[in-house]
Coordinates of C-alpha atoms and ligand atoms in Angstrom, one line a residue:
M94 CA -14.2 6.4 98.9
T95 CA -15.0 9.2 101.3
S96 CA -17.8 8.7 103.8
D97 CA -19.4 12.1 103.3
R98 CA -20.0 12.9 99.7
N99 CA -22.6 15.6 99.9
I100 CA -20.3 17.5 97.6
L101 CA -19.1 15.5 94.6
D102 CA -15.6 14.3 95.2
I103 CA -13.9 15.2 91.9
D104 CA -10.6 13.6 92.7
F105 CA -12.4 10.3 93.5
L106 CA -14.5 10.6 90.3
D107 CA -11.3 11.2 88.2
K108 CA -9.5 8.2 89.8
T109 CA -12.5 6.0 89.4
V110 CA -13.1 6.8 85.8
R111 CA -9.4 6.2 85.0
A112 CA -9.3 2.9 87.0
I113 CA -12.4 1.6 85.2
A114 CA -11.0 2.5 81.7
E115 CA -7.7 0.9 82.5
D116 CA -9.2 -2.3 83.9
I117 CA -11.7 -2.7 81.1
S118 CA -9.0 -2.1 78.4
T119 CA -7.5 -5.5 79.2
S120 CA -10.8 -7.4 79.5
P121 CA -10.7 -10.6 77.3
D122 CA -14.5 -10.9 76.8
R123 CA -15.6 -7.9 74.7
G124 CA -18.9 -9.1 73.3
E125 CA -19.7 -9.2 69.6
V126 CA -19.8 -6.1 67.4
S127 CA -23.1 -5.6 65.5
Q128 CA -23.4 -7.5 62.2
F129 CA -26.4 -5.3 61.1
L130 CA -24.3 -3.3 58.7
P131 CA -20.8 -4.2 57.2
E132 CA -19.5 -0.9 58.5
L133 CA -20.5 -1.7 62.0
A134 CA -19.2 -5.3 61.7
A135 CA -15.8 -3.8 60.8
I136 CA -15.4 -1.7 64.0
D137 CA -12.4 -2.7 66.3
P138 CA -13.9 -4.1 69.5
R139 CA -10.8 -3.1 71.5
Q140 CA -11.9 0.5 71.7
F141 CA -13.3 1.9 74.9
G142 CA -14.2 5.4 76.1
L143 CA -15.8 6.8 79.2
A144 CA -16.8 10.4 79.8
V145 CA -18.6 12.0 82.7
V146 CA -19.9 15.6 82.8
T147 CA -21.0 16.8 86.2
A148 CA -23.8 19.3 87.0
D149 CA -21.0 22.0 87.4
G150 CA -19.6 21.2 84.0
Y151 CA -16.5 19.3 85.2
E152 CA -15.5 16.6 82.8
A153 CA -13.8 13.4 83.9
A154 CA -12.9 11.1 81.0
A155 CA -10.6 8.2 80.0
G156 CA -9.9 6.0 77.0
D157 CA -11.0 6.7 73.4
I158 CA -13.1 9.7 74.4
D159 CA -12.6 11.7 71.2
E160 CA -13.3 8.8 68.8
A161 CA -16.6 9.3 67.0
F162 CA -19.1 6.5 66.7
T163 CA -22.7 6.5 65.4
I164 CA -25.2 7.1 68.1
Q165 CA -27.8 4.8 66.5
S166 CA -30.8 4.3 68.9
I167 CA -29.5 6.8 71.3
S168 CA -30.8 9.4 68.8
K169 CA -34.3 8.2 69.8
V170 CA -33.9 10.1 73.1
F171 CA -33.2 13.4 71.4
A172 CA -35.9 12.9 68.8
L173 CA -38.5 12.2 71.6
S174 CA -37.3 15.3 73.5
L175 CA -37.8 17.4 70.5
A176 CA -41.2 15.9 69.8
L177 CA -42.3 16.6 73.4
E178 CA -41.1 20.1 73.1
T179 CA -43.0 20.6 69.9
F180 CA -46.2 18.7 70.4
G181 CA -46.4 18.1 74.2
D182 CA -48.7 15.3 75.3
E183 CA -50.1 14.8 71.8
V184 CA -47.1 12.5 71.4
W185 CA -48.8 9.9 73.5
T186 CA -51.8 9.7 71.1
R187 CA -49.3 8.2 68.6
V188 CA -47.0 6.1 70.8
D189 CA -47.4 4.3 74.2
R190 CA -45.1 4.3 77.2
E191 CA -44.7 0.6 78.0
P192 CA -41.7 -1.8 77.8
S193 CA -42.4 -4.1 74.9
G194 CA -40.9 -7.5 75.9
D195 CA -40.3 -8.1 72.2
P196 CA -37.3 -7.3 70.0
F197 CA -36.9 -3.6 69.2
N198 CA -37.9 -4.1 65.6
S199 CA -40.7 -6.6 66.1
I200 CA -43.4 -6.6 63.5
T201 CA -45.8 -8.8 65.4
D202 CA -45.6 -6.5 68.4
L203 CA -46.8 -3.6 66.3
E204 CA -49.5 -5.6 64.7
R205 CA -50.7 -7.0 68.1
H206 CA -51.1 -3.4 69.3
G207 CA -53.0 -2.1 66.3
G208 CA -50.2 0.1 64.9
Y209 CA -49.8 1.9 68.3
P210 CA -46.1 1.3 69.2
R211 CA -45.4 0.2 72.7
N212 CA -42.8 3.0 73.4
P213 CA -40.7 5.6 71.5
F214 CA -37.5 3.6 71.9
I215 CA -38.4 0.6 69.8
N216 CA -38.2 1.2 66.1
P217 CA -41.8 1.6 65.2
G218 CA -42.2 4.1 68.1
A219 CA -39.1 6.0 66.8
L220 CA -40.5 6.0 63.2
V221 CA -43.8 7.5 64.4
I222 CA -41.9 10.2 66.3
V223 CA -39.9 11.0 63.2
D224 CA -43.1 11.2 61.3
M225 CA -44.4 13.8 63.8
L226 CA -41.2 15.8 63.5
L227 CA -41.5 15.8 59.7
D228 CA -44.7 17.9 60.1
K229 CA -42.3 20.7 61.0
A230 CA -40.0 20.3 58.0
D231 CA -39.9 23.4 55.8
G232 CA -39.4 21.6 52.5
P233 CA -38.0 18.5 50.8
G234 CA -34.4 17.3 51.4
P235 CA -32.8 15.8 54.5
T236 CA -34.2 16.9 57.8
K237 CA -31.7 18.0 60.4
F238 CA -33.9 18.4 63.5
V239 CA -31.8 16.1 65.7
E240 CA -28.5 17.5 64.4
S241 CA -29.6 21.0 65.2
F242 CA -30.9 20.0 68.6
L243 CA -27.5 18.3 69.3
A244 CA -25.5 21.3 68.1
E245 CA -27.6 23.4 70.5
Q246 CA -27.0 21.1 73.4
I247 CA -23.3 20.6 72.8
G248 CA -22.7 24.2 72.0
A249 CA -20.8 23.3 68.8
D250 CA -21.5 21.6 65.5
D251 CA -18.2 19.9 65.1
F252 CA -19.8 16.5 64.4
A253 CA -21.2 14.9 61.3
V254 CA -23.5 12.2 59.9
D255 CA -21.4 9.2 58.9
E256 CA -22.4 9.1 55.3
A257 CA -21.1 5.6 54.6
I258 CA -23.3 4.2 57.4
F259 CA -26.2 6.3 56.3
E260 CA -26.0 5.0 52.7
S261 CA -25.5 1.4 53.9
E262 CA -28.5 1.4 56.2
I263 CA -30.8 3.1 53.7
G264 CA -30.1 0.1 51.4
L265 CA -30.7 -2.4 54.2
S266 CA -33.7 -0.9 56.1
H267 CA -36.1 -3.7 55.0
T268 CA -37.5 -4.4 58.5
N269 CA -37.8 -0.7 59.3
R270 CA -39.6 -0.1 56.0
A271 CA -42.0 -3.0 56.8
L272 CA -42.7 -1.4 60.2
A273 CA -43.3 2.0 58.7
H274 CA -45.7 0.5 56.1
L275 CA -47.5 -1.4 58.8
A276 CA -47.9 1.7 60.9
K277 CA -49.2 3.5 57.8
S278 CA -51.7 0.8 57.2
F279 CA -53.1 1.4 60.7
G280 CA -53.2 5.1 60.0
N281 CA -50.3 6.0 62.3
L282 CA -47.9 7.4 59.7
N283 CA -48.7 10.5 57.7
H284 CA -45.6 11.1 55.6
P285 CA -44.2 8.9 52.8
V286 CA -42.4 5.8 54.1
D287 CA -39.2 6.8 52.2
D288 CA -39.1 10.2 53.8
V289 CA -39.6 8.8 57.3
I290 CA -36.9 6.1 56.8
A291 CA -34.4 8.7 55.4
A292 CA -34.9 11.0 58.4
Y293 CA -34.8 8.1 60.9
V294 CA -31.6 6.5 59.4
R295 CA -30.0 9.9 59.2
Q296 CA -30.5 10.6 62.9
C297 CA -29.1 7.1 63.7
A298 CA -26.0 7.8 61.6
I299 CA -25.0 10.9 63.6
A300 CA -21.5 10.3 64.9
L301 CA -20.4 11.7 68.2
S302 CA -17.5 11.1 70.6
C303 CA -18.1 10.1 74.2
R304 CA -17.2 13.6 75.3
Q305 CA -19.8 15.1 72.9
L306 CA -22.5 12.6 73.8
A307 CA -22.1 13.3 77.6
R308 CA -22.4 17.0 76.9
A309 CA -25.4 16.5 74.6
G310 CA -27.3 14.7 77.4
R311 CA -26.9 17.5 80.0
Y312 CA -30.4 18.8 79.6
L313 CA -31.6 15.4 80.8
M314 CA -29.6 15.7 84.0
L315 CA -32.2 18.2 85.3
E316 CA -30.0 21.1 86.1
R317 CA -31.9 23.4 88.3
A318 CA -34.8 24.7 86.3
G319 CA -34.8 28.2 87.8
A320 CA -37.3 29.8 90.1
G321 CA -39.7 31.1 87.4
A322 CA -43.3 30.3 87.0
A323 CA -44.5 26.8 86.4
T324 CA -45.0 27.7 82.7
D325 CA -41.4 28.9 82.4
P326 CA -39.9 27.1 79.3
S327 CA -36.9 25.8 81.3
R328 CA -39.2 24.3 83.9
R329 CA -41.3 22.7 81.2
R330 CA -38.2 21.3 79.5
A331 CA -37.0 19.9 82.8
R332 CA -40.4 18.2 83.5
Q333 CA -40.3 16.6 80.1
A334 CA -36.7 15.6 80.6
R335 CA -37.7 13.7 83.7
R336 CA -40.4 11.8 81.8
V337 CA -37.9 11.0 79.0
A338 CA -35.5 9.6 81.7
S339 CA -38.3 7.4 83.1
L340 CA -38.7 5.8 79.7
M341 CA -34.9 5.4 79.5
L342 CA -35.1 3.4 82.7
T343 CA -38.0 1.2 81.7
C344 CA -37.4 0.9 77.9
G345 CA -33.8 2.1 77.2
Q346 CA -31.9 -1.2 76.8
Y347 CA -34.1 -3.3 74.6
D348 CA -35.0 -6.6 76.3
G349 CA -32.2 -6.1 78.8
S350 CA -33.9 -3.1 80.5
G351 CA -34.9 -4.9 83.6
D352 CA -31.4 -6.4 84.2
F353 CA -29.8 -3.0 83.4
A354 CA -32.0 -1.2 86.0
F355 CA -31.1 -3.9 88.5
R356 CA -27.3 -3.7 87.9
V357 CA -26.8 0.0 87.1
G358 CA -29.9 1.7 88.6
L359 CA -29.7 4.7 86.2
P360 CA -31.8 5.8 83.2
A361 CA -29.8 5.1 80.1
K362 CA -30.1 4.5 76.3
S363 CA -28.0 2.2 74.3
G364 CA -27.3 2.0 70.5
I365 CA -26.1 -0.9 68.4
A366 CA -22.7 0.8 67.7
G367 CA -21.9 0.2 71.4
G368 CA -22.7 3.6 72.8
L369 CA -24.6 4.3 76.0
L370 CA -25.8 7.5 77.5
A371 CA -26.8 7.4 81.2
I372 CA -28.2 10.1 83.5
V373 CA -27.5 10.7 87.2
P374 CA -30.3 13.1 88.0
N375 CA -29.1 16.6 89.2
T376 CA -25.6 15.2 89.3
A377 CA -24.0 14.0 86.1
T378 CA -24.3 12.6 82.6
I379 CA -22.2 9.6 81.5
A380 CA -21.3 8.5 78.0
V381 CA -19.5 5.2 77.4
W382 CA -18.6 3.4 74.2
A383 CA -17.4 -0.1 73.8
P384 CA -18.5 -1.6 70.4
G385 CA -18.9 -5.3 71.5
L386 CA -22.5 -6.1 72.4
D387 CA -24.2 -8.6 74.7
A388 CA -27.0 -11.0 73.8
N389 CA -29.6 -8.2 74.1
G390 CA -27.7 -5.9 71.9
N391 CA -26.3 -3.6 74.6
S392 CA -22.6 -2.7 75.0
L393 CA -21.2 -5.5 77.1
L394 CA -18.2 -3.6 78.6
G395 CA -20.1 -0.3 78.5
T396 CA -22.8 -1.8 80.8
L397 CA -20.0 -3.2 83.1
A398 CA -18.3 0.2 83.2
L399 CA -21.6 1.9 84.2
E400 CA -22.3 -0.7 86.8
R401 CA -18.8 -0.2 88.4
L402 CA -19.0 3.6 88.2
A403 CA -22.5 3.7 89.7
E404 CA -21.4 1.4 92.5
A405 CA -18.2 3.3 93.3
M406 CA -19.9 6.7 93.2
D407 CA -23.0 5.4 95.0
W408 CA -25.1 6.7 92.2
S409 CA -28.6 5.3 91.7
V410 CA -32.1 6.7 91.1
F411 CA -33.2 4.3 93.9
G412 CA -31.3 6.2 96.5
A413 CA -27.8 6.4 98.0
V414 CA -26.4 3.7 100.4
E415 CA -24.0 6.0 102.1
R416 CA -25.7 8.5 104.3
R417 CA -25.8 12.1 103.0
Ligands
LIG182 N1 -30.3 2.1 63.0 C1 -30.6 0.9 63.7 C2 -32.0 0.4 63.4 O1 -32.9 1.1 63.2 C3 -30.5 1.3 65.2 C4 -30.7 0.1 66.1 C5 -30.3 0.4 67.5 O2 -29.3 1.1 67.7 O3 -30.9 -0.2 68.3 O4 -32.2 -0.8 63.2

């Protein structure tokens, strides 16, 4: 580790990413793969990928970085960004910004709060966001908002929806359907439940590799917004991205968000297929994938990898230990 890292030490970053991937590939405790869908339960837990994209566009990566996995709940970050871009602060009339302290698909939590979901990263919150986005759909059929947004961010559309996972989850979305009906009974869902579920399940089934996911999250890194007026769209987008990142920090890892902030110190969002997207503001985005989950449903080795990377690079939203 160098003592002065005003400038990102790319050699050190490369070595660190490789060393973490190598070390983690031999880890005996890999967590449990999600049993939610048979297709997720069948995923080989020995896979591991880690990709970092820096603000300058440099990519450091190691492991299974080109293997695609479904982004699942990480899609909630992109859907929220789109909703904020389209509807601005009106979003907060439909969903709150508080950690829930209950499971991500809790029905009692939604009932207790009168159909006003605690945040956009638990399922009822994400369903309400999808409902808002459906206002902009230009006809029946599958909505592709999140796919188009991702293609724009990645600069390519060489990714797809995992149709087997999509079909499987459509058939097994009993709790999500119940949440959508409950939100509707409180007047917080405008579109038919089936349409909302289909669009939501579709965004969860988008399959990206670590490399693609790290690229997709770059807009959240807050690359310099440019010197234009405060109303300049790139500045507005950057301000919204900072707010999205604040929710990733407080609500991004289900009931493990507090421990994650303590250990890693970076805004991140996890998904039940074992993916994680983390942001180092102004510096880098990180995507990691290890399918085995911990008791809170977050990638066990993915979290460990982020903890080690953040420590080695001295990355934290709570400041740097090494003097700059
Ligand atoms: N499609 C899953 C669900 O809605 C995503 C869960 C997750 O990644 O947290 O239940």
